[in-house]
Amino acid sequence: MKTSKQIRQEYISFFTERGHSFVRSAPVVPHDDPTLLFTNSGMAQFKDIFLGTGSRDYNRAVNSQKCIRASGKHNDLEDVGHDNYHHTFFEMLGNWSFGDYFKQQAIVWAWELITGVWGLPKEKLWATVFEGGDGVDPDEEAEQFWWKETDIQKNQVLRYDKSDNFWEMGEVGPCGPCSELHIDLGEGTCPLSDQHECAVNVEGCWRFVELWNLVFMQYQRFPDQHLEPLPAQHVDTGMGLERICRVLQQVDSNYSTDLFVPILGKISEVTGTEDKEGEIGVAYRVIADHLRSLSFAIADGAIPSNEGRGYVLRRMLRRATRFGRVLGMEKPFIHQLVGTLSEVMGEAFPELPAQQKHIEKVIESEESSFGQTLDRGLEIFEQMASSSGTSERGGLSGEDAFKLYDTYGFPVDLTRLMCDERGLSVDETGFEKLMEEQRTRAREAGKFKMTLDDWTEFKEGESEFVGYFQFEAESEVLRYSSSGNDEWQIVLEQTPFYAESGGRLPIRGR
């Protein structure tokens, strides 16, 4: 059986032997792209080339990109755990041509790697092309290349519309048709076959699995939505490592590949439970998946917080912590899994072992902080969910959801998850209204004028020192005061700054 390390390296070697430069994965936390919370595709670090604002000293590239899809348009967070293929973190194998080869060579090489190097059965493979629409002709060129340059069965090259086979960077900018390669895993591999007819591009079908997407950027879309040919044509391809490992390792789930089995085994060891179907299995998959996203994001500089990407991480960690309760874990444990992840993926991504101690400390601190309120919050949720008012409404009120968020730190998607498990809905409109009222109060609080020498208190509590494992932190102000001579005293909810004590000088600055 091929290991994930072998599969990753065979992909990279296949293309470096064909003139591609190996480019290391960009950080999963994009430091120079304000439009992204997380790097969510292999093409992200090459976006400037496609937009015509940048260049490289190579015109062919190959890499394995770390990706997180847990926010915005591409968001798989709430699907994770309930099937065998959704992830918030995944690796995207990709090869690119920047104004060099185009459709013919991309298709030939894709077929050669899939069938020649990896030996997948040709009769099980299906290709899709763009059927045309919105003023764009059908991609007969790609269709002909599949028929003439490969030995795929002609009736297994299918046409689909824009929603499946046309890629766009945004409302304007580079775009073009794409061609996907799918594999039929055979009868009996889709547990939902009684709910739909299994076929290529059927939503939720587990039998027909997309392996590879070949994007052919050949148009520029303008603000008035008309298209013009690009001066240089590009190829951007993407293949999920987890999926191709599942197929080549001949297992029934992405979570049964060697990318996950050691992590699931460590979860079993730490929790003293066995991976099963049902809620236990969901918990195992959620924890394993979220561990990967959290570890890579923290290794690349992100920290759980209450805003932006930091809040996405906080939501994931709190979801994983809650699923830990399903496994009977009432104390922090997720940080104990980081070492196993580092063993699995540290060779390809050395930042993991290099940052392992830091990752463990951040996760343990966050687990401990949330764990203090989680159990009480779960008790309150049970009371809310079983109340007569909830029963009459058929769901949790916005006020209840807001209380769980504001008092116990439950992200609304965690509340929604727990409600789904009980067949209840959540009044998210009411929740958002209360959230906006809180934001307004916070903005107004910033306008308060204070009496000199008096403390103005926003929130009760003690300041938590987090400087042992991080040098930056986002925090709320608990209270503040002024001496009247431009000197202020501020007490933060958490701070990485230390005061003078134990022979250490305090941090000073402006």
Short mmCIF file of C-alpha atoms in Angstrom, two decimals:
data_model
loop_
_atom_site.label_atom_id
_atom_site.label_comp_id
_atom_site.label_asym_id
_atom_site.label_seq_id
_atom_site.Cartn_x
_atom_site.Cartn_y
_atom_site.Cartn_z
CA MET A 1 0.00 0.00 0.00
CA LYS A 2 1.28 3.44 -0.90
CA THR A 3 1.69 5.78 2.04
CA SER A 4 0.57 9.40 2.00
CA LYS A 5 4.24 10.43 2.01
CA GLN A 6 4.86 8.35 -1.12
CA ILE A 7 1.75 9.67 -2.87
CA ARG A 8 2.65 13.29 -2.11
CA GLN A 9 6.22 12.79 -3.30
CA GLU A 10 5.22 10.85 -6.44
CA TYR A 11 2.96 13.72 -7.46
CA ILE A 12 5.68 16.31 -6.90
CA SER A 13 8.36 14.19 -8.62
CA PHE A 14 6.11 13.50 -11.62
CA PHE A 15 5.88 17.20 -12.37
CA THR A 16 9.41 18.26 -11.41
CA GLU A 17 10.62 15.65 -13.90
CA ARG A 18 8.51 17.49 -16.48
CA GLY A 19 10.04 20.91 -15.96
CA HIS A 20 8.03 22.20 -13.00
CA SER A 21 9.67 24.12 -10.16
CA PHE A 22 8.77 22.86 -6.69
CA VAL A 23 7.32 25.72 -4.63
CA ARG A 24 6.86 25.23 -0.90
CA SER A 25 3.41 25.64 0.60
CA ALA A 26 2.46 29.19 1.50
CA PRO A 27 1.47 29.74 5.15
CA VAL A 28 -2.11 28.81 5.90
CA VAL A 29 -2.39 32.29 7.46
CA PRO A 30 -1.99 34.70 4.49
CA HIS A 31 0.11 37.66 5.58
CA ASP A 32 -0.17 39.66 2.37
CA ASP A 33 -3.76 39.05 1.24
CA PRO A 34 -6.37 40.95 3.29
CA THR A 35 -9.19 39.30 1.31
CA LEU A 36 -8.55 35.88 2.91
CA LEU A 37 -8.81 34.73 6.52
CA PHE A 38 -7.03 31.51 5.56
CA THR A 39 -5.28 30.16 2.49
CA ASN A 40 -8.04 28.03 0.96
CA SER A 41 -6.53 26.82 -2.32
CA GLY A 42 -3.25 26.09 -4.00
CA MET A 43 -3.57 29.04 -6.35
CA ALA A 44 -3.74 31.64 -3.55
CA GLN A 45 0.01 32.33 -3.54
CA PHE A 46 -0.01 32.71 -7.34
CA LYS A 47 -2.99 35.06 -7.51
CA ASP A 48 -0.82 38.04 -8.46
CA ILE A 49 0.38 36.18 -11.57
CA PHE A 50 -3.17 35.48 -12.72
CA LEU A 51 -4.13 39.11 -12.05
CA GLY A 52 -1.14 40.34 -14.03
CA THR A 53 0.40 42.20 -11.09
CA GLY A 54 3.28 39.82 -10.40
CA SER A 55 5.67 37.37 -12.01
CA ARG A 56 8.06 34.53 -11.13
CA ASP A 57 11.32 33.29 -12.60
CA TYR A 58 9.57 30.05 -13.60
CA ASN A 59 6.53 29.33 -15.77
CA ARG A 60 5.69 25.86 -14.40
CA ALA A 61 5.15 25.06 -10.73
CA VAL A 62 4.11 22.15 -8.50
CA ASN A 63 3.41 22.04 -4.77
CA SER A 64 1.35 20.64 -1.92
CA GLN A 65 -0.53 23.51 -0.29
CA LYS A 66 -1.90 23.62 3.25
CA CYS A 67 -5.53 24.81 3.09
CA ILE A 68 -8.24 25.71 5.59
CA ARG A 69 -11.88 26.10 4.58
CA ALA A 70 -13.80 27.11 7.68
CA SER A 71 -15.21 30.54 6.88
CA GLY A 72 -16.81 32.60 4.14
CA LYS A 73 -17.78 31.16 0.76
CA HIS A 74 -15.70 28.01 1.24
CA ASN A 75 -16.80 26.73 4.64
CA ASP A 76 -16.96 23.03 5.52
CA LEU A 77 -16.89 23.52 9.30
CA GLU A 78 -20.37 22.28 10.13
CA ASP A 79 -20.20 19.31 7.72
CA VAL A 80 -17.10 17.84 9.35
CA GLY A 81 -17.64 14.59 11.20
CA HIS A 82 -20.98 13.70 9.65
CA ASP A 83 -19.50 12.01 6.57
CA ASN A 84 -16.23 10.45 5.48
CA TYR A 85 -14.81 13.21 3.31
CA HIS A 86 -15.40 16.75 4.64
CA HIS A 87 -12.47 18.56 6.28
CA THR A 88 -11.66 22.07 7.45
CA PHE A 89 -7.94 21.40 6.83
CA PHE A 90 -6.68 19.55 3.77
CA GLU A 91 -3.68 19.37 1.46
CA MET A 92 -4.10 20.47 -2.13
CA LEU A 93 -1.70 18.89 -4.61
CA GLY A 94 -1.39 21.18 -7.62
CA ASN A 95 0.51 21.94 -10.79
CA TRP A 96 0.48 25.23 -12.69
CA SER A 97 1.36 26.62 -16.06
CA PHE A 98 1.83 30.38 -16.29
CA GLY A 99 1.45 31.16 -19.97
CA ASP A 100 3.19 27.92 -20.94
CA TYR A 101 1.37 24.62 -21.71
CA PHE A 102 -2.42 24.56 -21.82
CA LYS A 103 -5.31 22.09 -22.10
CA GLN A 104 -3.74 19.35 -24.17
CA GLN A 105 -0.64 18.85 -22.03
CA ALA A 106 -2.55 19.24 -18.76
CA ILE A 107 -4.99 16.49 -19.75
CA VAL A 108 -2.29 14.17 -21.08
CA TRP A 109 -0.21 14.45 -17.91
CA ALA A 110 -3.25 14.05 -15.63
CA TRP A 111 -4.18 10.82 -17.40
CA GLU A 112 -0.59 9.57 -17.41
CA LEU A 113 -0.17 10.09 -13.65
CA ILE A 114 -3.57 8.69 -12.67
CA THR A 115 -3.50 5.59 -14.88
CA GLY A 116 0.18 5.06 -15.65
CA VAL A 117 1.93 5.87 -12.38
CA TRP A 118 -0.88 5.14 -9.94
CA GLY A 119 -2.61 2.45 -11.98
CA LEU A 120 -6.22 3.45 -11.41
CA PRO A 121 -8.59 1.41 -13.62
CA LYS A 122 -9.42 3.37 -16.77
CA GLU A 123 -12.95 1.99 -17.00
CA LYS A 124 -13.74 3.53 -13.60
CA LEU A 125 -12.67 7.06 -14.57
CA TRP A 126 -15.00 9.83 -15.77
CA ALA A 127 -14.10 13.27 -17.09
CA THR A 128 -16.30 16.38 -17.21
CA VAL A 129 -16.08 19.48 -19.39
CA PHE A 130 -17.99 22.77 -19.65
CA GLU A 131 -21.22 22.50 -21.65
CA GLY A 132 -21.27 26.21 -22.50
CA GLY A 133 -23.49 29.07 -21.42
CA ASP A 134 -23.58 32.80 -20.68
CA GLY A 135 -22.09 33.57 -24.05
CA VAL A 136 -19.27 31.03 -23.75
CA ASP A 137 -19.06 28.13 -26.19
CA PRO A 138 -18.89 24.51 -24.99
CA ASP A 139 -15.33 23.42 -24.23
CA GLU A 140 -15.11 21.12 -27.23
CA GLU A 141 -11.35 21.57 -27.24
CA ALA A 142 -10.92 19.85 -23.85
CA GLU A 143 -13.51 17.26 -24.82
CA GLN A 144 -11.57 16.38 -27.97
CA PHE A 145 -8.31 16.10 -26.05
CA TRP A 146 -9.89 13.61 -23.65
CA TRP A 147 -11.15 11.57 -26.59
CA LYS A 148 -8.01 11.71 -28.74
CA GLU A 149 -5.09 12.03 -26.30
CA THR A 150 -6.24 9.46 -23.72
CA ASP A 151 -7.96 6.10 -23.86
CA ILE A 152 -10.85 7.07 -21.61
CA GLN A 153 -14.17 5.64 -22.74
CA LYS A 154 -15.86 8.22 -24.95
CA ASN A 155 -19.23 7.97 -23.21
CA GLN A 156 -17.52 8.73 -19.89
CA VAL A 157 -16.65 12.28 -20.90
CA LEU A 158 -19.65 14.34 -19.77
CA ARG A 159 -20.70 17.96 -20.16
CA TYR A 160 -21.89 20.05 -17.21
CA ASP A 161 -22.96 23.64 -16.71
CA LYS A 162 -21.29 26.66 -15.17
CA SER A 163 -21.96 25.64 -11.59
CA ASP A 164 -19.73 22.57 -11.96
CA ASN A 165 -17.35 23.30 -14.80
CA PHE A 166 -16.55 27.00 -15.00
CA TRP A 167 -14.12 28.62 -12.56
CA GLU A 168 -14.02 32.32 -11.65
CA MET A 169 -11.69 34.15 -9.28
CA GLY A 170 -14.43 36.65 -8.45
CA GLU A 171 -17.10 38.82 -10.03
CA VAL A 172 -14.38 40.25 -12.25
CA GLY A 173 -10.96 38.95 -13.24
CA PRO A 174 -9.47 35.79 -14.75
CA CYS A 175 -11.81 32.86 -15.35
CA GLY A 176 -12.32 29.89 -17.60
CA PRO A 177 -13.73 26.41 -18.08
CA CYS A 178 -12.53 23.54 -15.96
CA SER A 179 -12.34 19.81 -16.52
CA GLU A 180 -12.72 17.39 -13.63
CA LEU A 181 -11.61 13.79 -13.27
CA HIS A 182 -13.87 11.52 -11.18
CA ILE A 183 -13.67 7.88 -10.15
CA ASP A 184 -16.51 5.39 -9.68
CA LEU A 185 -15.79 3.46 -6.47
CA GLY A 186 -18.47 0.90 -7.28
CA GLU A 187 -21.82 -0.27 -5.98
CA GLY A 188 -22.24 -0.42 -2.25
CA THR A 189 -19.87 2.47 -1.51
CA CYS A 190 -22.57 5.13 -1.09
CA PRO A 191 -24.76 4.83 2.01
CA LEU A 192 -27.19 7.34 0.49
CA SER A 193 -27.90 5.36 -2.68
CA ASP A 194 -31.50 4.85 -1.57
CA GLN A 195 -31.96 8.63 -1.49
CA HIS A 196 -30.56 9.46 -4.93
CA GLU A 197 -29.32 7.92 -8.14
CA CYS A 198 -25.55 7.74 -7.82
CA ALA A 199 -23.76 9.58 -10.62
CA VAL A 200 -21.04 12.13 -11.31
CA ASN A 201 -21.68 15.52 -9.64
CA VAL A 202 -24.66 14.32 -7.59
CA GLU A 203 -24.58 16.27 -4.32
CA GLY A 204 -23.79 14.00 -1.38
CA CYS A 205 -22.92 10.93 -3.47
CA TRP A 206 -20.08 8.90 -1.96
CA ARG A 207 -19.72 6.51 -4.90
CA PHE A 208 -18.52 8.97 -7.57
CA VAL A 209 -15.61 10.96 -6.15
CA GLU A 210 -13.95 13.97 -7.75
CA LEU A 211 -10.19 13.42 -7.83
CA TRP A 212 -8.73 16.31 -9.79
CA ASN A 213 -9.86 19.67 -11.13
CA LEU A 214 -8.05 21.15 -14.13
CA VAL A 215 -8.83 24.87 -14.51
CA PHE A 216 -8.10 26.54 -17.83
CA MET A 217 -7.87 30.31 -17.36
CA GLN A 218 -8.45 31.79 -20.77
CA TYR A 219 -10.84 34.73 -20.23
CA GLN A 220 -10.96 38.03 -18.38
CA ARG A 221 -14.36 39.08 -17.00
CA PHE A 222 -15.00 42.83 -16.89
CA PRO A 223 -17.35 44.84 -14.61
CA ASP A 224 -20.09 44.82 -17.27
CA GLN A 225 -19.71 40.99 -17.24
CA HIS A 226 -18.45 40.66 -20.82
CA LEU A 227 -15.50 38.34 -21.46
CA GLU A 228 -12.34 38.83 -23.46
CA PRO A 229 -9.52 36.34 -24.09
CA LEU A 230 -6.54 36.65 -21.74
CA PRO A 231 -3.25 37.64 -23.37
CA ALA A 232 -1.63 34.63 -21.66
CA GLN A 233 -3.45 31.39 -20.87
CA HIS A 234 -2.83 29.60 -17.58
CA VAL A 235 -3.46 26.18 -16.05
CA ASP A 236 -4.34 25.77 -12.37
CA THR A 237 -5.00 22.24 -11.09
CA GLY A 238 -5.96 20.92 -7.68
CA MET A 239 -6.18 17.42 -6.20
CA GLY A 240 -7.04 16.75 -2.55
CA LEU A 241 -4.36 14.55 -0.99
CA GLU A 242 -6.84 13.02 1.46
CA ARG A 243 -9.13 11.85 -1.35
CA ILE A 244 -6.44 10.38 -3.57
CA CYS A 245 -4.95 8.61 -0.52
CA ARG A 246 -8.35 7.08 0.21
CA VAL A 247 -8.59 5.74 -3.33
CA LEU A 248 -5.00 4.48 -3.64
CA GLN A 249 -5.00 2.96 -0.14
CA GLN A 250 -8.34 1.29 -0.94
CA VAL A 251 -10.11 2.30 2.26
CA ASP A 252 -13.70 3.41 2.73
CA SER A 253 -13.06 6.86 4.19
CA ASN A 254 -10.58 9.73 4.13
CA TYR A 255 -10.41 9.18 7.89
CA SER A 256 -9.24 5.60 7.31
CA THR A 257 -6.06 6.73 5.52
CA ASP A 258 -2.65 6.90 7.16
CA LEU A 259 -3.12 10.68 7.44
CA PHE A 260 -5.74 10.11 10.15
CA VAL A 261 -5.42 6.58 11.57
CA PRO A 262 -2.51 7.47 13.93
CA ILE A 263 -4.42 10.52 15.20
CA LEU A 264 -7.61 8.52 15.76
CA GLY A 265 -5.54 5.90 17.57
CA LYS A 266 -4.06 8.56 19.83
CA ILE A 267 -7.56 9.91 20.59
CA SER A 268 -8.55 6.38 21.62
CA GLU A 269 -5.46 6.06 23.82
CA VAL A 270 -5.93 9.43 25.52
CA THR A 271 -9.70 9.14 26.05
CA GLY A 272 -9.90 5.42 26.81
CA THR A 273 -12.69 4.99 24.25
CA GLU A 274 -13.09 3.12 20.96
CA ASP A 275 -13.93 4.74 17.61
CA LYS A 276 -17.46 3.68 16.66
CA GLU A 277 -20.30 4.76 14.46
CA GLY A 278 -22.84 7.32 15.62
CA GLU A 279 -22.03 10.21 17.92
CA ILE A 280 -18.74 8.65 19.07
CA GLY A 281 -17.50 8.41 15.47
CA VAL A 282 -18.56 11.99 14.77
CA ALA A 283 -16.60 13.13 17.83
CA TYR A 284 -13.46 11.29 16.70
CA ARG A 285 -13.60 12.82 13.22
CA VAL A 286 -14.33 16.36 14.44
CA ILE A 287 -11.48 16.29 16.96
CA ALA A 288 -8.99 14.84 14.44
CA ASP A 289 -9.96 17.37 11.76
CA HIS A 290 -10.00 20.41 14.03
CA LEU A 291 -6.65 19.41 15.54
CA ARG A 292 -5.09 19.70 12.08
CA SER A 293 -6.57 23.14 11.34
CA LEU A 294 -5.68 24.52 14.76
CA SER A 295 -2.12 23.18 14.72
CA PHE A 296 -1.22 24.45 11.27
CA ALA A 297 -2.85 27.85 11.83
CA ILE A 298 -1.10 28.36 15.17
CA ALA A 299 2.22 27.19 13.68
CA ASP A 300 1.80 29.87 11.01
CA GLY A 301 1.14 32.66 13.52
CA ALA A 302 -2.60 32.69 14.29
CA ILE A 303 -3.96 32.76 17.85
CA PRO A 304 -7.52 32.04 19.06
CA SER A 305 -9.31 35.32 19.76
CA ASN A 306 -12.70 37.00 19.47
CA GLU A 307 -12.25 38.47 15.99
CA GLY A 308 -11.45 37.41 12.44
CA ARG A 309 -9.46 34.25 11.89
CA GLY A 310 -8.76 34.06 15.61
CA TYR A 311 -12.46 33.61 16.29
CA VAL A 312 -12.70 30.87 13.66
CA LEU A 313 -9.96 29.02 15.55
CA ARG A 314 -11.71 29.63 18.86
CA ARG A 315 -14.95 28.24 17.43
CA MET A 316 -13.16 25.12 16.18
CA LEU A 317 -11.40 24.52 19.47
CA ARG A 318 -14.62 24.95 21.43
CA ARG A 319 -16.45 22.56 19.11
CA ALA A 320 -13.67 20.01 19.57
CA THR A 321 -13.71 20.52 23.35
CA ARG A 322 -17.46 19.95 23.46
CA PHE A 323 -17.06 16.74 21.43
CA GLY A 324 -14.42 15.74 23.95
CA ARG A 325 -17.22 15.71 26.53
CA VAL A 326 -18.98 13.13 24.33
CA LEU A 327 -15.90 10.94 24.87
CA GLY A 328 -15.97 11.59 28.61
CA MET A 329 -13.07 14.07 28.63
CA GLU A 330 -13.62 16.75 31.25
CA LYS A 331 -10.02 18.00 31.33
CA PRO A 332 -7.87 19.46 28.51
CA PHE A 333 -6.64 16.71 26.21
CA ILE A 334 -6.50 17.99 22.61
CA HIS A 335 -2.99 19.38 23.14
CA GLN A 336 -1.82 15.81 23.79
CA LEU A 337 -2.59 14.93 20.16
CA VAL A 338 -0.25 17.51 18.59
CA GLY A 339 2.82 15.26 18.82
CA THR A 340 1.12 12.51 16.82
CA LEU A 341 0.10 15.00 14.11
CA SER A 342 3.69 16.22 14.01
CA GLU A 343 4.90 12.64 13.48
CA VAL A 344 2.44 12.14 10.61
CA MET A 345 3.04 15.41 8.75
CA GLY A 346 6.20 16.94 10.19
CA GLU A 347 8.48 15.67 7.43
CA ALA A 348 6.51 17.53 4.75
CA PHE A 349 5.82 20.53 6.98
CA PRO A 350 8.76 21.03 9.40
CA GLU A 351 7.06 24.03 10.99
CA LEU A 352 4.92 21.54 12.95
CA PRO A 353 7.73 19.93 14.99
CA ALA A 354 9.49 23.29 15.21
CA GLN A 355 6.41 24.92 16.77
CA GLN A 356 5.05 21.87 18.61
CA LYS A 357 5.57 23.19 22.16
CA HIS A 358 4.00 26.54 21.26
CA ILE A 359 1.01 24.85 19.62
CA GLU A 360 0.48 22.62 22.65
CA LYS A 361 0.58 25.56 25.07
CA VAL A 362 -1.87 27.66 23.06
CA ILE A 363 -4.36 24.80 22.68
CA GLU A 364 -4.09 23.75 26.34
CA SER A 365 -4.61 27.32 27.54
CA GLU A 366 -7.67 27.76 25.35
CA GLU A 367 -9.07 24.37 26.38
CA SER A 368 -8.62 25.22 30.05
CA SER A 369 -10.26 28.61 29.69
CA PHE A 370 -13.35 27.28 27.92
CA GLY A 371 -13.56 24.15 30.06
CA GLN A 372 -14.27 26.28 33.11
CA THR A 373 -17.59 27.42 31.66
CA LEU A 374 -18.42 24.55 29.29
CA ASP A 375 -20.03 22.20 31.79
CA ARG A 376 -22.19 24.90 33.34
CA GLY A 377 -23.15 26.07 29.85
CA LEU A 378 -24.16 22.54 28.88
CA GLU A 379 -26.37 22.37 31.97
CA ILE A 380 -28.01 25.68 31.07
CA PHE A 381 -28.51 24.50 27.48
CA GLU A 382 -30.24 21.34 28.68
CA GLN A 383 -32.59 23.45 30.79
CA MET A 384 -33.29 25.77 27.86
CA ALA A 385 -33.79 22.91 25.38
CA SER A 386 -36.24 21.08 27.63
CA SER A 387 -38.26 24.15 28.64
CA SER A 388 -41.90 24.48 27.64
CA GLY A 389 -41.17 27.70 25.74
CA THR A 390 -38.58 25.98 23.56
CA SER A 391 -40.96 23.09 22.97
CA GLU A 392 -43.75 25.43 21.88
CA ARG A 393 -41.46 27.36 19.53
CA GLY A 394 -39.78 24.23 18.20
CA GLY A 395 -36.44 25.84 18.83
CA LEU A 396 -34.16 27.95 20.99
CA SER A 397 -34.90 31.67 21.22
CA GLY A 398 -32.42 34.33 20.15
CA GLU A 399 -32.19 35.43 23.79
CA ASP A 400 -31.20 31.93 24.90
CA ALA A 401 -28.61 31.57 22.13
CA PHE A 402 -27.18 34.98 23.02
CA LYS A 403 -26.94 34.07 26.71
CA LEU A 404 -25.02 30.90 25.84
CA TYR A 405 -22.65 33.00 23.72
CA ASP A 406 -22.25 35.99 26.02
CA THR A 407 -22.10 34.19 29.37
CA TYR A 408 -20.67 30.78 28.52
CA GLY A 409 -18.72 31.43 25.32
CA PHE A 410 -20.76 29.12 23.08
CA PRO A 411 -20.37 30.14 19.41
CA VAL A 412 -23.77 30.14 17.73
CA ASP A 413 -22.73 27.30 15.40
CA LEU A 414 -22.01 25.14 18.47
CA THR A 415 -25.46 25.97 19.85
CA ARG A 416 -26.95 25.15 16.43
CA LEU A 417 -25.12 21.81 16.40
CA MET A 418 -26.48 20.85 19.81
CA CYS A 419 -29.97 21.94 18.76
CA ASP A 420 -29.73 19.87 15.56
CA GLU A 421 -28.94 16.81 17.67
CA ARG A 422 -32.24 17.35 19.49
CA GLY A 423 -34.30 18.26 16.42
CA LEU A 424 -34.52 21.94 17.43
CA SER A 425 -33.90 25.14 15.49
CA VAL A 426 -32.23 28.37 16.64
CA ASP A 427 -33.64 31.88 16.19
CA GLU A 428 -30.47 33.21 14.57
CA THR A 429 -32.19 36.43 13.46
CA GLY A 430 -32.97 37.24 17.09
CA PHE A 431 -29.44 36.24 18.08
CA GLU A 432 -27.88 38.56 15.49
CA LYS A 433 -30.11 41.44 16.64
CA LEU A 434 -28.83 41.06 20.20
CA MET A 435 -25.26 40.76 18.94
CA GLU A 436 -25.60 44.03 17.06
CA GLU A 437 -27.03 45.73 20.16
CA GLN A 438 -23.98 44.52 22.09
CA ARG A 439 -21.64 45.89 19.42
CA THR A 440 -23.42 49.24 19.62
CA ARG A 441 -23.00 49.32 23.40
CA ALA A 442 -19.32 48.52 23.02
CA ARG A 443 -18.87 51.38 20.54
CA GLU A 444 -20.67 53.77 22.87
CA ALA A 445 -18.56 52.61 25.80
CA GLY A 446 -15.51 53.85 23.96
CA LYS A 447 -16.94 57.38 24.11
CA PHE A 448 -17.28 57.49 27.93
CA LYS A 449 -15.53 60.31 29.75
CA MET A 450 -14.13 59.50 33.13
CA THR A 451 -13.50 61.37 36.35
CA LEU A 452 -9.82 61.58 37.21
CA ASP A 453 -8.59 59.11 39.81
CA ASP A 454 -11.77 57.03 39.44
CA TRP A 455 -11.83 53.57 37.93
CA THR A 456 -14.23 52.99 35.09
CA GLU A 457 -15.20 49.32 35.03
CA PHE A 458 -16.59 47.58 31.98
CA LYS A 459 -16.45 44.03 33.20
CA GLU A 460 -15.66 42.15 36.41
CA GLY A 461 -12.76 39.74 36.50
CA GLU A 462 -9.02 39.30 36.93
CA SER A 463 -6.39 39.75 34.24
CA GLU A 464 -4.98 36.52 32.79
CA PHE A 465 -1.26 36.47 31.90
CA VAL A 466 -0.65 34.64 28.59
CA GLY A 467 2.93 35.80 27.95
CA TYR A 468 4.50 32.43 28.62
CA PHE A 469 3.53 31.24 25.16
CA GLN A 470 2.57 34.26 23.04
CA PHE A 471 3.79 37.81 22.52
CA GLU A 472 0.59 39.25 21.08
CA ALA A 473 -2.98 38.99 22.32
CA GLU A 474 -6.36 40.51 21.54
CA SER A 475 -8.16 41.49 24.73
CA GLU A 476 -11.05 43.43 26.20
CA VAL A 477 -10.48 46.23 28.71
CA LEU A 478 -11.81 45.28 32.15
CA ARG A 479 -11.29 48.72 33.73
CA TYR A 480 -9.13 51.83 33.45
CA SER A 481 -8.17 54.99 35.31
CA SER A 482 -6.01 58.10 34.87
CA SER A 483 -3.83 60.07 37.26
CA GLY A 484 -4.51 63.29 35.38
CA ASN A 485 -0.96 63.78 34.06
CA ASP A 486 -1.25 61.70 30.89
CA GLU A 487 -0.58 58.48 32.79
CA TRP A 488 -3.19 55.76 32.47
CA GLN A 489 -3.77 52.48 34.21
CA ILE A 490 -5.49 49.79 32.14
CA VAL A 491 -6.49 46.32 33.29
CA LEU A 492 -6.89 43.87 30.40
CA GLU A 493 -8.81 40.60 30.39
CA GLN A 494 -5.65 38.89 29.15
CA THR A 495 -2.18 40.26 28.49
CA PRO A 496 1.24 39.05 27.26
CA PHE A 497 2.97 41.90 29.17
CA TYR A 498 4.55 41.15 32.55
CA ALA A 499 4.95 43.45 35.54
CA GLU A 500 8.07 43.87 37.67
CA SER A 501 8.42 40.80 39.88
CA GLY A 502 10.71 37.89 40.60
CA GLY A 503 13.81 39.83 39.57
CA ARG A 504 12.46 40.60 36.07
CA LEU A 505 12.11 44.11 34.76
CA PRO A 506 8.66 45.06 33.50
CA ILE A 507 7.84 45.54 29.83
CA ARG A 508 7.89 49.20 28.87
CA GLY A 509 6.81 50.88 25.67
CA ARG A 510 4.78 53.52 23.94
#
